[in-house]
Coordinates of C-alpha atoms in Angstrom, one line a residue:
M149 CA 102.4 40.4 2.4
A150 CA 98.7 40.0 2.6
E151 CA 98.7 40.2 6.3
N152 CA 100.6 43.5 6.2
S153 CA 98.2 45.1 3.8
S154 CA 95.2 43.9 5.7
G155 CA 96.4 45.3 9.0
K156 CA 97.2 48.7 7.5
N157 CA 93.9 48.9 5.8
A158 CA 92.1 48.2 9.0
T159 CA 93.9 50.9 10.8
D160 CA 93.2 53.5 8.1
S161 CA 89.6 52.6 8.0
T162 CA 89.2 53.1 11.7
S163 CA 90.9 56.4 11.6
A164 CA 88.9 57.6 8.7
G165 CA 85.6 57.0 10.6
K166 CA 86.5 59.6 13.2
P167 CA 87.9 63.1 12.8
R168 CA 91.5 63.7 13.8
P169 CA 91.7 65.8 17.0
D170 CA 93.3 69.2 16.9
P171 CA 96.7 69.0 18.7
S172 CA 96.2 72.5 20.1
T173 CA 93.0 71.2 21.8
L174 CA 94.7 68.2 23.3
H175 CA 97.9 70.1 24.4
P176 CA 97.5 73.9 24.3
G177 CA 101.0 75.4 24.4
P178 CA 102.1 78.2 26.6
A179 CA 102.6 80.4 23.5
E180 CA 98.8 80.6 23.0
D181 CA 98.2 81.8 26.6
S182 CA 101.1 84.2 27.0
G183 CA 101.9 85.5 23.6
Q184 CA 105.7 85.6 22.9
Q185 CA 106.8 83.5 25.8
S186 CA 109.2 80.7 25.1
V187 CA 108.1 77.0 25.4
V188 CA 110.0 74.6 27.5
S189 CA 110.1 71.0 26.4
A190 CA 110.1 67.9 28.5
D191 CA 113.9 67.6 28.3
G192 CA 114.3 71.2 29.5
S193 CA 115.4 72.7 26.2
G194 CA 113.7 76.0 25.3
L195 CA 111.9 76.4 21.9
H196 CA 111.2 79.6 20.1
P197 CA 107.6 80.5 19.6
D198 CA 108.1 80.5 15.8
Q199 CA 109.3 77.0 15.7
E200 CA 106.7 74.4 14.8
Q201 CA 105.7 72.1 17.6
Q202 CA 105.0 68.5 16.6
P203 CA 101.8 67.0 18.0
P204 CA 102.3 63.8 20.1
A205 CA 101.4 60.5 18.5
L206 CA 98.0 58.9 19.2
S207 CA 97.9 55.5 20.8
E208 CA 95.3 53.1 22.0
N209 CA 96.1 53.8 25.7
R210 CA 95.3 57.6 25.3
P211 CA 91.6 58.5 25.7
S212 CA 89.8 59.5 22.6
P213 CA 89.2 63.2 21.8
A214 CA 85.5 62.7 22.3
R215 CA 86.1 61.4 25.7
L216 CA 88.5 64.2 26.5
A217 CA 85.9 66.7 25.3
G218 CA 83.2 65.1 27.5
Q219 CA 85.1 64.1 30.6
G220 CA 88.3 66.1 30.4
R221 CA 89.1 69.3 32.0
P222 CA 86.1 71.3 33.3
S223 CA 85.2 74.4 31.3
P224 CA 86.1 77.9 32.6
S225 CA 82.4 78.5 33.2
K226 CA 82.1 75.4 35.4
L227 CA 85.2 76.4 37.3
A228 CA 83.9 79.9 37.9
G229 CA 80.6 78.5 39.1
G230 CA 82.1 75.9 41.3
A231 CA 84.4 78.3 43.1
G232 CA 81.5 80.5 44.2
S233 CA 78.9 77.8 45.2
P234 CA 80.3 74.8 47.0
S235 CA 78.6 71.5 46.7
K236 CA 76.1 70.2 49.2
Q237 CA 78.5 67.6 50.3
S238 CA 81.2 70.1 51.2
V239 CA 78.7 72.4 53.0
R240 CA 77.5 69.5 55.1
G241 CA 81.1 68.5 56.0
R242 CA 82.2 72.0 57.0
P243 CA 81.1 73.6 60.4
S244 CA 78.6 76.5 60.3
A245 CA 79.7 80.1 60.8
R246 CA 77.7 80.4 64.1
L247 CA 79.5 77.4 65.5
A248 CA 82.9 78.9 64.5
R249 CA 82.1 82.2 66.2
S250 CA 81.0 80.4 69.4
V251 CA 84.2 78.4 69.4
R252 CA 86.3 81.6 69.0
S253 CA 84.3 83.4 71.8
A254 CA 84.8 80.5 74.2
D255 CA 88.5 80.6 73.4
V256 CA 88.7 84.3 74.1
D257 CA 86.8 83.9 77.4
A258 CA 89.1 81.1 78.5
R259 CA 92.2 83.2 77.7
R260 CA 90.7 86.1 79.6
A261 CA 90.0 84.0 82.7
M262 CA 93.5 82.5 82.6
R263 CA 94.9 86.0 82.3
R264 CA 93.0 87.1 85.4
L265 CA 94.3 84.2 87.4
V266 CA 97.9 84.7 86.5
Q267 CA 98.0 88.5 86.5
G268 CA 97.5 91.0 89.3
E269 CA 94.7 93.5 89.6
V270 CA 95.2 96.7 87.6
P271 CA 95.6 99.6 90.1
K272 CA 92.8 102.2 90.1
Q273 CA 93.4 105.9 89.7
P274 CA 93.1 108.0 92.9
R275 CA 89.7 109.5 93.4
S276 CA 89.3 113.3 93.3
L277 CA 88.6 115.2 96.5
I278 CA 85.4 116.6 94.9
E279 CA 84.0 113.0 94.7
N280 CA 84.3 112.8 98.5
L281 CA 81.6 115.4 98.9
A282 CA 79.0 113.0 97.4
G283 CA 76.5 111.9 100.1
G284 CA 77.6 114.6 102.5
P285 CA 76.2 117.9 103.6
Y286 CA 78.1 119.8 100.9
S287 CA 77.3 117.6 97.9
Q288 CA 75.5 120.5 96.1
A289 CA 78.7 122.5 95.5
R290 CA 78.9 124.1 92.0
T291 CA 81.7 125.2 89.8
R292 CA 82.5 128.7 88.5
T293 CA 85.3 130.3 86.5
V294 CA 88.0 132.1 88.5
S295 CA 91.3 133.9 87.9
D296 CA 94.6 133.7 89.8
A297 CA 93.7 136.7 92.0
D298 CA 90.4 135.1 92.9
S299 CA 92.0 131.8 93.6
R300 CA 94.2 133.2 96.4
E301 CA 91.2 134.8 98.1
I302 CA 89.1 131.6 97.7
V303 CA 91.8 129.5 99.3
D304 CA 92.3 132.1 102.1
L305 CA 88.6 131.9 102.9
A306 CA 88.6 128.1 102.9
L307 CA 91.6 128.0 105.2
R308 CA 90.0 130.5 107.7
V309 CA 86.9 128.3 107.7
A310 CA 88.9 125.1 108.4
E311 CA 90.9 126.9 111.1
G312 CA 87.6 128.0 112.8
M313 CA 86.3 124.4 112.7
S314 CA 89.4 123.0 114.2
R315 CA 89.6 125.7 116.9
F316 CA 86.0 125.1 118.0
G317 CA 86.4 121.3 118.3
G318 CA 85.5 120.0 114.8
G319 CA 87.0 116.9 113.3
A320 CA 89.6 116.7 110.5
L321 CA 87.0 115.3 108.1
E322 CA 84.7 118.2 108.5
A323 CA 87.5 120.7 108.0
E324 CA 88.7 119.0 104.8
S325 CA 85.2 118.7 103.4
S326 CA 84.6 122.4 104.1
I327 CA 87.7 123.4 102.2
V328 CA 86.8 121.3 99.2
A329 CA 83.2 122.5 99.2
I330 CA 84.2 126.2 99.3
A331 CA 86.9 125.7 96.6
A332 CA 84.5 123.8 94.3
A333 CA 81.7 126.4 94.9
Y334 CA 83.9 129.2 93.8
G335 CA 85.6 127.4 90.8
L336 CA 88.7 125.6 92.2
R337 CA 88.7 121.9 91.7
D338 CA 92.3 120.7 91.4
I339 CA 93.4 121.2 95.0
E340 CA 95.2 119.1 97.6
V341 CA 94.5 119.5 101.4
D342 CA 96.8 118.5 104.2
I343 CA 95.5 118.7 107.8
T344 CA 97.4 118.1 111.0
N345 CA 96.6 118.7 114.6
Q346 CA 97.8 122.3 114.5
S347 CA 97.9 123.4 110.8
V348 CA 95.9 123.3 107.6
K349 CA 97.7 123.5 104.2
V350 CA 96.2 123.8 100.7
N351 CA 98.1 123.3 97.4
Y352 CA 96.6 124.3 94.0
P353 CA 97.9 125.1 90.5
D354 CA 97.5 128.6 89.0
T355 CA 96.5 129.3 85.4
T356 CA 100.1 128.6 84.2
G357 CA 100.2 125.3 86.0
E358 CA 102.6 126.4 88.7
P359 CA 101.8 125.0 92.2
V360 CA 100.8 127.5 94.9
S361 CA 100.7 126.6 98.6
M362 CA 98.9 128.4 101.5
M363 CA 98.8 127.4 105.2
R364 CA 97.2 128.5 108.4
V365 CA 98.1 127.4 111.9
V366 CA 95.6 126.7 114.7
R367 CA 97.2 128.4 117.7
S368 CA 94.4 128.0 120.3
W369 CA 91.4 125.9 121.1
S370 CA 88.1 127.0 122.6
Q371 CA 85.1 124.8 123.4
N372 CA 82.4 126.5 121.3
Y373 CA 80.0 124.1 119.7
G374 CA 77.6 126.9 118.9
G375 CA 80.3 128.6 116.7
L376 CA 81.1 125.2 115.1
A377 CA 77.5 124.8 114.1
R378 CA 77.3 128.3 112.7
I379 CA 80.4 127.7 110.6
H380 CA 79.0 124.4 109.3
Q381 CA 75.8 126.2 108.2
L382 CA 77.8 128.9 106.5
V383 CA 79.6 126.3 104.4
R384 CA 76.3 124.8 103.5
E385 CA 75.1 128.2 102.4
I386 CA 78.2 128.8 100.3
S387 CA 77.9 125.4 98.5
G388 CA 74.2 125.6 97.9
S389 CA 73.5 129.3 97.0
D390 CA 74.9 132.2 95.1
I391 CA 76.4 134.0 98.1
S392 CA 79.4 136.2 97.1
R393 CA 82.9 135.6 98.4
N394 CA 83.0 139.0 100.2
A395 CA 79.6 138.3 101.9
A396 CA 80.8 134.9 103.0
S397 CA 84.0 136.4 104.4
Q398 CA 82.1 139.0 106.4
K399 CA 79.8 136.3 107.8
L400 CA 82.8 134.2 108.9
Q401 CA 84.4 137.2 110.6
T402 CA 81.1 137.8 112.4
I403 CA 81.0 134.2 113.6
M404 CA 84.6 134.2 114.8
T405 CA 84.2 137.5 116.8
S406 CA 80.7 136.9 118.2
P407 CA 80.3 136.0 121.9
K408 CA 79.6 132.4 122.9
P409 CA 76.0 131.4 123.4
F410 CA 76.1 131.4 127.2
P411 CA 78.0 133.7 129.7
K412 CA 80.7 132.3 131.9
W413 CA 78.7 132.2 135.1
V414 CA 76.0 130.1 133.3
V415 CA 78.7 127.7 132.1
I416 CA 80.2 127.3 135.6
G417 CA 76.8 126.8 137.2
S418 CA 75.9 124.2 134.5
S419 CA 79.1 122.3 135.1
A420 CA 78.3 122.1 138.8
I421 CA 74.8 120.9 138.1
A422 CA 76.1 118.3 135.7
G423 CA 78.6 117.1 138.3
A424 CA 75.9 116.7 140.9
A425 CA 73.5 115.0 138.5
L426 CA 76.2 112.6 137.3
T427 CA 76.9 111.7 140.9
G428 CA 73.3 110.8 141.3
V429 CA 73.2 108.8 138.1
T430 CA 76.1 106.7 139.3
G431 CA 74.3 106.0 142.6
G432 CA 75.8 108.5 145.0
G433 CA 72.7 109.6 146.9
F434 CA 71.3 113.0 147.8
F435 CA 74.1 114.2 150.2
S436 CA 76.8 113.0 147.8
C437 CA 75.1 115.0 145.0
L438 CA 75.0 118.1 147.2
V439 CA 78.7 117.8 148.0
A440 CA 79.6 117.1 144.3
F441 CA 77.8 120.4 143.3
F442 CA 80.0 122.6 145.6
N443 CA 83.1 120.5 144.9
T444 CA 82.7 120.9 141.1
L445 CA 82.0 124.6 141.5
M446 CA 85.3 125.1 143.3
A447 CA 87.1 123.1 140.6
Q448 CA 85.6 125.2 137.8
F449 CA 86.6 128.5 139.4
L450 CA 90.1 127.2 139.9
A451 CA 90.3 126.1 136.3
R452 CA 89.2 129.6 135.1
Q453 CA 91.8 131.3 137.2
L454 CA 94.6 129.0 136.1
S455 CA 93.6 129.6 132.5
K456 CA 93.9 133.3 133.0
W457 CA 97.4 132.8 134.3
R458 CA 98.2 130.7 131.2
V459 CA 99.1 127.7 133.2
P460 CA 99.6 124.6 131.0
E461 CA 96.6 122.3 130.7
F462 CA 98.4 119.4 132.3
F463 CA 98.9 121.2 135.6
T464 CA 95.4 122.7 135.5
M465 CA 93.8 119.3 135.2
A466 CA 96.0 117.9 138.0
A467 CA 95.1 120.8 140.3
C468 CA 91.4 120.4 139.6
A469 CA 91.4 116.6 140.2
M470 CA 93.4 117.1 143.4
V471 CA 90.9 119.6 144.8
I472 CA 87.9 117.4 143.9
T473 CA 89.5 114.3 145.5
L474 CA 91.0 115.9 148.6
T475 CA 87.7 117.7 149.4
A476 CA 85.7 114.5 149.1
I477 CA 88.1 112.7 151.4
A478 CA 88.0 115.4 153.9
I479 CA 84.2 115.4 154.0
Y480 CA 84.2 111.7 154.3
S481 CA 86.4 111.9 157.4
T482 CA 83.7 114.1 159.2
G483 CA 81.3 111.2 159.2
L484 CA 78.7 112.6 156.9
P485 CA 76.6 110.1 155.0
V486 CA 78.4 110.6 151.7
V487 CA 80.0 108.1 149.3
T488 CA 83.4 109.5 148.4
G489 CA 84.1 107.4 145.3
F490 CA 80.9 108.6 143.6
I491 CA 81.6 112.3 144.4
V492 CA 85.0 112.0 142.8
A493 CA 83.6 110.1 139.9
G494 CA 81.1 112.8 139.1
G495 CA 83.8 115.5 139.1
I496 CA 86.3 113.5 137.1
I497 CA 83.8 112.7 134.4
L498 CA 83.5 116.5 133.7
L499 CA 87.2 116.9 133.4
L500 CA 87.8 113.9 131.1
P501 CA 88.6 115.1 127.5
T502 CA 85.6 113.4 126.0
G503 CA 85.3 115.5 122.8
R504 CA 89.0 115.2 122.1
V505 CA 89.0 111.4 122.4
I506 CA 86.0 111.0 120.2
S507 CA 87.4 113.4 117.6
A508 CA 90.8 111.6 117.6
T509 CA 89.0 108.2 117.2
Q510 CA 87.0 109.6 114.3
D511 CA 90.0 111.1 112.6
A512 CA 91.9 107.8 112.9
I513 CA 89.0 105.8 111.4
N514 CA 88.5 108.4 108.6
G515 CA 92.1 108.3 107.4
F516 CA 93.8 111.2 109.3
P517 CA 96.5 109.4 111.3
V518 CA 98.7 112.4 112.0
T519 CA 95.8 114.5 113.3
A520 CA 94.5 111.5 115.3
A521 CA 97.9 111.0 116.9
G522 CA 98.2 114.6 117.9
R523 CA 94.7 114.6 119.5
F524 CA 95.3 111.3 121.2
S525 CA 98.6 112.7 122.7
S526 CA 96.8 115.8 123.9
A527 CA 93.9 113.7 125.4
F528 CA 96.3 111.3 127.2
L529 CA 98.2 114.2 128.5
V530 CA 95.0 115.5 130.1
L531 CA 94.2 112.1 131.4
S532 CA 97.7 111.8 132.9
G533 CA 97.1 115.2 134.7
L534 CA 93.9 113.8 136.2
V535 CA 95.6 110.6 137.3
S536 CA 98.4 112.7 138.9
G537 CA 96.0 114.9 140.7
I538 CA 94.0 112.0 142.1
A539 CA 97.1 110.2 143.3
L540 CA 98.5 113.3 144.9
A541 CA 95.3 114.0 146.7
V542 CA 95.1 110.4 148.1
V543 CA 98.7 110.4 149.2
T544 CA 98.3 113.9 150.8
G545 CA 95.2 112.7 152.7
A546 CA 97.0 109.7 154.0
L547 CA 99.9 111.9 155.2
L548 CA 97.6 114.3 156.9
G549 CA 96.0 111.5 158.9
I550 CA 92.6 112.0 157.4
G551 CA 92.3 108.2 157.1
R552 CA 91.6 105.8 154.4
I553 CA 88.3 105.6 152.6
D554 CA 86.3 102.6 151.4
V555 CA 86.2 102.7 147.6
T556 CA 84.1 99.5 147.4
E557 CA 81.0 101.1 148.7
E558 CA 77.8 100.0 147.0
A559 CA 75.7 102.4 144.9
V560 CA 72.4 103.7 146.2
A561 CA 69.4 102.3 144.4
V562 CA 67.9 104.9 142.1
P563 CA 64.3 104.5 140.8
P564 CA 64.1 104.3 137.0
V565 CA 62.1 107.5 136.6
L566 CA 64.4 109.5 138.9
L567 CA 67.4 108.0 137.0
G568 CA 66.0 109.2 133.7
A569 CA 65.3 112.7 135.1
L570 CA 68.8 113.0 136.5
L571 CA 70.3 111.9 133.1
V572 CA 68.2 114.5 131.2
V573 CA 69.4 117.2 133.7
A574 CA 73.0 116.1 133.4
T575 CA 73.1 115.9 129.6
S576 CA 71.3 119.3 129.3
A577 CA 73.8 120.9 131.7
L578 CA 76.7 119.3 129.8
A579 CA 75.4 120.7 126.5
V580 CA 75.3 124.2 128.0
A581 CA 78.8 123.7 129.4
E582 CA 80.0 122.8 125.9
Q583 CA 78.6 126.1 124.7
T584 CA 76.1 124.6 122.3
R585 CA 73.1 126.6 121.0
P586 CA 69.9 126.6 123.2
E587 CA 67.8 124.9 120.5
Y588 CA 70.1 121.9 120.5
V589 CA 69.9 121.2 124.3
L590 CA 66.7 119.3 124.5
P591 CA 67.4 117.0 121.5
T592 CA 70.8 116.2 123.0
A593 CA 69.2 115.2 126.3
L594 CA 66.7 113.0 124.5
V595 CA 69.5 111.2 122.6
G596 CA 71.4 110.6 125.8
L597 CA 68.2 109.2 127.5
V598 CA 67.7 106.7 124.6
G599 CA 71.3 105.6 124.9
L600 CA 70.9 105.0 128.7
L601 CA 67.7 102.9 128.1
V602 CA 69.4 100.8 125.5
M603 CA 72.5 100.3 127.7
N604 CA 70.5 99.3 130.8
G605 CA 68.4 96.9 128.7
Y606 CA 71.5 95.3 127.2
L607 CA 73.2 95.0 130.6
A608 CA 70.0 93.4 132.0
L609 CA 70.5 90.6 129.4
G610 CA 73.8 89.7 131.1
A611 CA 76.3 91.6 128.9
G612 CA 79.7 92.6 130.2
S613 CA 80.5 96.0 131.7
V614 CA 82.8 96.9 128.8
L615 CA 80.5 96.0 125.9
G616 CA 77.4 97.7 127.5
P617 CA 78.7 101.3 127.3
A618 CA 79.9 100.6 123.7
V619 CA 76.4 99.6 122.7
G620 CA 74.9 102.6 124.4
A621 CA 77.5 104.9 122.7
T622 CA 76.6 103.3 119.3
V623 CA 72.9 104.2 119.8
V624 CA 73.9 107.7 120.8
G625 CA 76.0 108.0 117.7
I626 CA 73.1 107.0 115.5
G627 CA 70.7 109.4 117.2
S628 CA 73.3 112.2 117.0
R629 CA 73.6 111.8 113.3
L630 CA 69.8 111.9 112.8
V631 CA 69.5 115.0 115.0
A632 CA 72.5 116.6 113.3
R633 CA 71.0 116.0 109.9
R634 CA 67.7 117.7 111.1
Y635 CA 69.5 120.8 112.4
H636 CA 72.3 120.9 109.9
V637 CA 75.1 120.7 112.5
P638 CA 78.1 118.4 112.9
Q639 CA 77.5 115.2 114.7
L640 CA 79.9 115.9 117.5
V641 CA 77.8 118.8 118.7
I642 CA 75.1 116.3 119.8
A643 CA 77.2 113.2 120.5
V644 CA 79.8 114.6 123.0
P645 CA 77.3 115.9 125.6
G646 CA 75.0 112.9 125.0
V647 CA 77.7 110.2 125.7
T648 CA 79.5 111.8 128.6
F649 CA 77.5 109.9 131.3
L650 CA 78.9 106.6 130.0
L651 CA 82.5 107.4 130.9
P652 CA 84.0 105.3 133.7
G653 CA 84.9 107.9 136.3
L654 CA 84.2 105.6 139.2
M655 CA 86.3 102.8 137.8
L656 CA 89.2 105.2 137.2
F657 CA 89.1 106.6 140.8
R658 CA 88.9 103.1 142.4
S659 CA 91.9 101.8 140.3
L660 CA 94.0 104.8 141.1
Y661 CA 93.2 104.6 144.8
G662 CA 94.2 100.9 144.8
M663 CA 97.5 101.7 143.0
T664 CA 98.6 104.6 145.3
V665 CA 97.3 103.7 148.8
E666 CA 96.4 100.0 148.9
S667 CA 99.7 98.7 147.6
I668 CA 98.6 95.1 148.1
D669 CA 96.0 95.6 145.4
S670 CA 98.4 97.4 142.9
V671 CA 97.9 94.7 140.3
E672 CA 94.2 95.0 140.5
G673 CA 94.6 98.8 140.2
F674 CA 96.6 98.5 137.0
V675 CA 94.0 96.1 135.6
G676 CA 91.2 98.5 136.6
L677 CA 93.0 101.5 135.0
F678 CA 93.5 99.5 131.8
N679 CA 89.8 98.6 131.8
A680 CA 88.8 102.2 132.3
L681 CA 90.9 103.2 129.3
T682 CA 89.4 100.4 127.3
V683 CA 85.9 101.4 128.1
T684 CA 86.7 105.0 127.2
L685 CA 88.0 104.0 123.8
S686 CA 85.1 101.6 123.2
I687 CA 82.7 104.5 123.9
A688 CA 84.5 106.7 121.4
G689 CA 84.5 103.9 118.8
G690 CA 80.8 103.3 119.4
V691 CA 80.0 106.9 118.7
V692 CA 82.0 106.8 115.4
L693 CA 80.4 103.5 114.5
G694 CA 76.9 104.9 115.0
D695 CA 77.8 107.9 112.9
N696 CA 78.9 105.7 110.0
L697 CA 75.9 103.4 110.3
A698 CA 73.5 106.3 110.0
R699 CA 75.4 108.4 107.5
P700 CA 74.3 106.5 104.3
F701 CA 70.6 107.1 105.2
T702 CA 71.0 110.8 106.1
G703 CA 73.4 112.1 103.4
A704 CA 72.2 114.7 100.9
G705 CA 72.9 112.3 98.0
W706 CA 72.6 108.7 99.3
P707 CA 72.6 107.1 95.8
E708 CA 75.8 108.9 95.0
A709 CA 77.5 107.9 98.2
K710 CA 76.4 104.3 97.7
R711 CA 77.9 104.4 94.2
N712 CA 81.2 105.8 95.5
R713 CA 81.5 103.0 98.0
R714 CA 81.3 100.4 95.2
R715 CA 84.3 101.8 93.4

């Protein structure tokens, strides 16, 4: 009895010393936080907010209210402050923002590198034709506003210019560039150009977006480098000044109807002089040069007459080659101190389609395969005519009993000074025969002389007979581009006469003679013919190579051209 009372009194005295905690402080109910929401008990039964909630009984294992007040839940202010400012320990354990950015950047770079490895290259958009003018002679073309009526007249003028260039011996690249330059100068930019061996076509949209096509056909060809140079200068004037379209059209008509720089008799005489000089350059001697002069003179008169009769070019070239070869064989049978092979070589070099082969090679390299194929076909047709004429003359001479000739005769030694003088005469005469303008004759001869010096120096080092002419032609191509830039003319105007002396006329004649007469040497004849064709193509390629090597340093806008090549 006593023990029970003493225990109860001890408990009451302990509780009396400390205030009783508020149940709402210990266990705040949901009703205080959310108003009229129902309270869910531990056993899952719902209680109405108006019902009284019994506080849980206190025990010795439960912390005291003071302890709960000091070490219990953090206050809202402490929670708010802790959420915005992390502790020092958490900051030290977390990576910095800069490190995180570097990791993300490295991840992106790795993904990009992997994508480049597994994916193909994105195709680039086709470049506009206007951009092709950068770095060329027509890079200063400007843009104007035009109507549909003006567009047709502009395209007609551009087509007439391109037709004149193709007719006078220009390349496809010059013709295309002239069309684009004229169209851009007068306000047309969205045009498409298609050039073949015999036609020029332009397609452009009108103001409503409908495509319009215009075309002109090149019906005839005439060797007129003077007219080609004048057309080139007219295009430069159109693209660089404010010349009106009517004035430009009148100037073009004047150029197309003007006479050539030299009369016919001067051209025929220059061709004969060139044939004699080329015979001396190859080592034929004085009497051989004299025979070559009259021989070439007869061939030129024959070609003029056959041209008046509208005889096809194949038969004209065959007849001229037959006359040159048969006359040389007949003179050799008389016992005169002449070298027949060198006489024929000098005449054949003049008949070779040098300009056509170089233009065809240039077109093929510059991306005009159709035009190049047409010009190559025409050039090889002329070459076939020459081969047929030589073979027919050799067989005819054998049937007439004139006798066989020695095609292995050695060349006469020519002093270097005389050799250079003969080359200058030959190149100047060839320039006149190509109807170039008088002010371009001497620069053309100097370019050819430099090419001869370089070729002889290269051959003196022990180079082959095929590579030597190619090196000389490359030097001629570089010099022709420099001179053409100085006089504002196409490169072919200087290059074709300057490179003609390199052509293998003697090799061609010797190989054909071996194929037709000396049947025992027919294999060697075919090999020699193949070598002659290889040398001819290497000379043409050397001229084009020299032109491209010098073009970046002589263009009107060299930085723009360099930038376009990097695209």
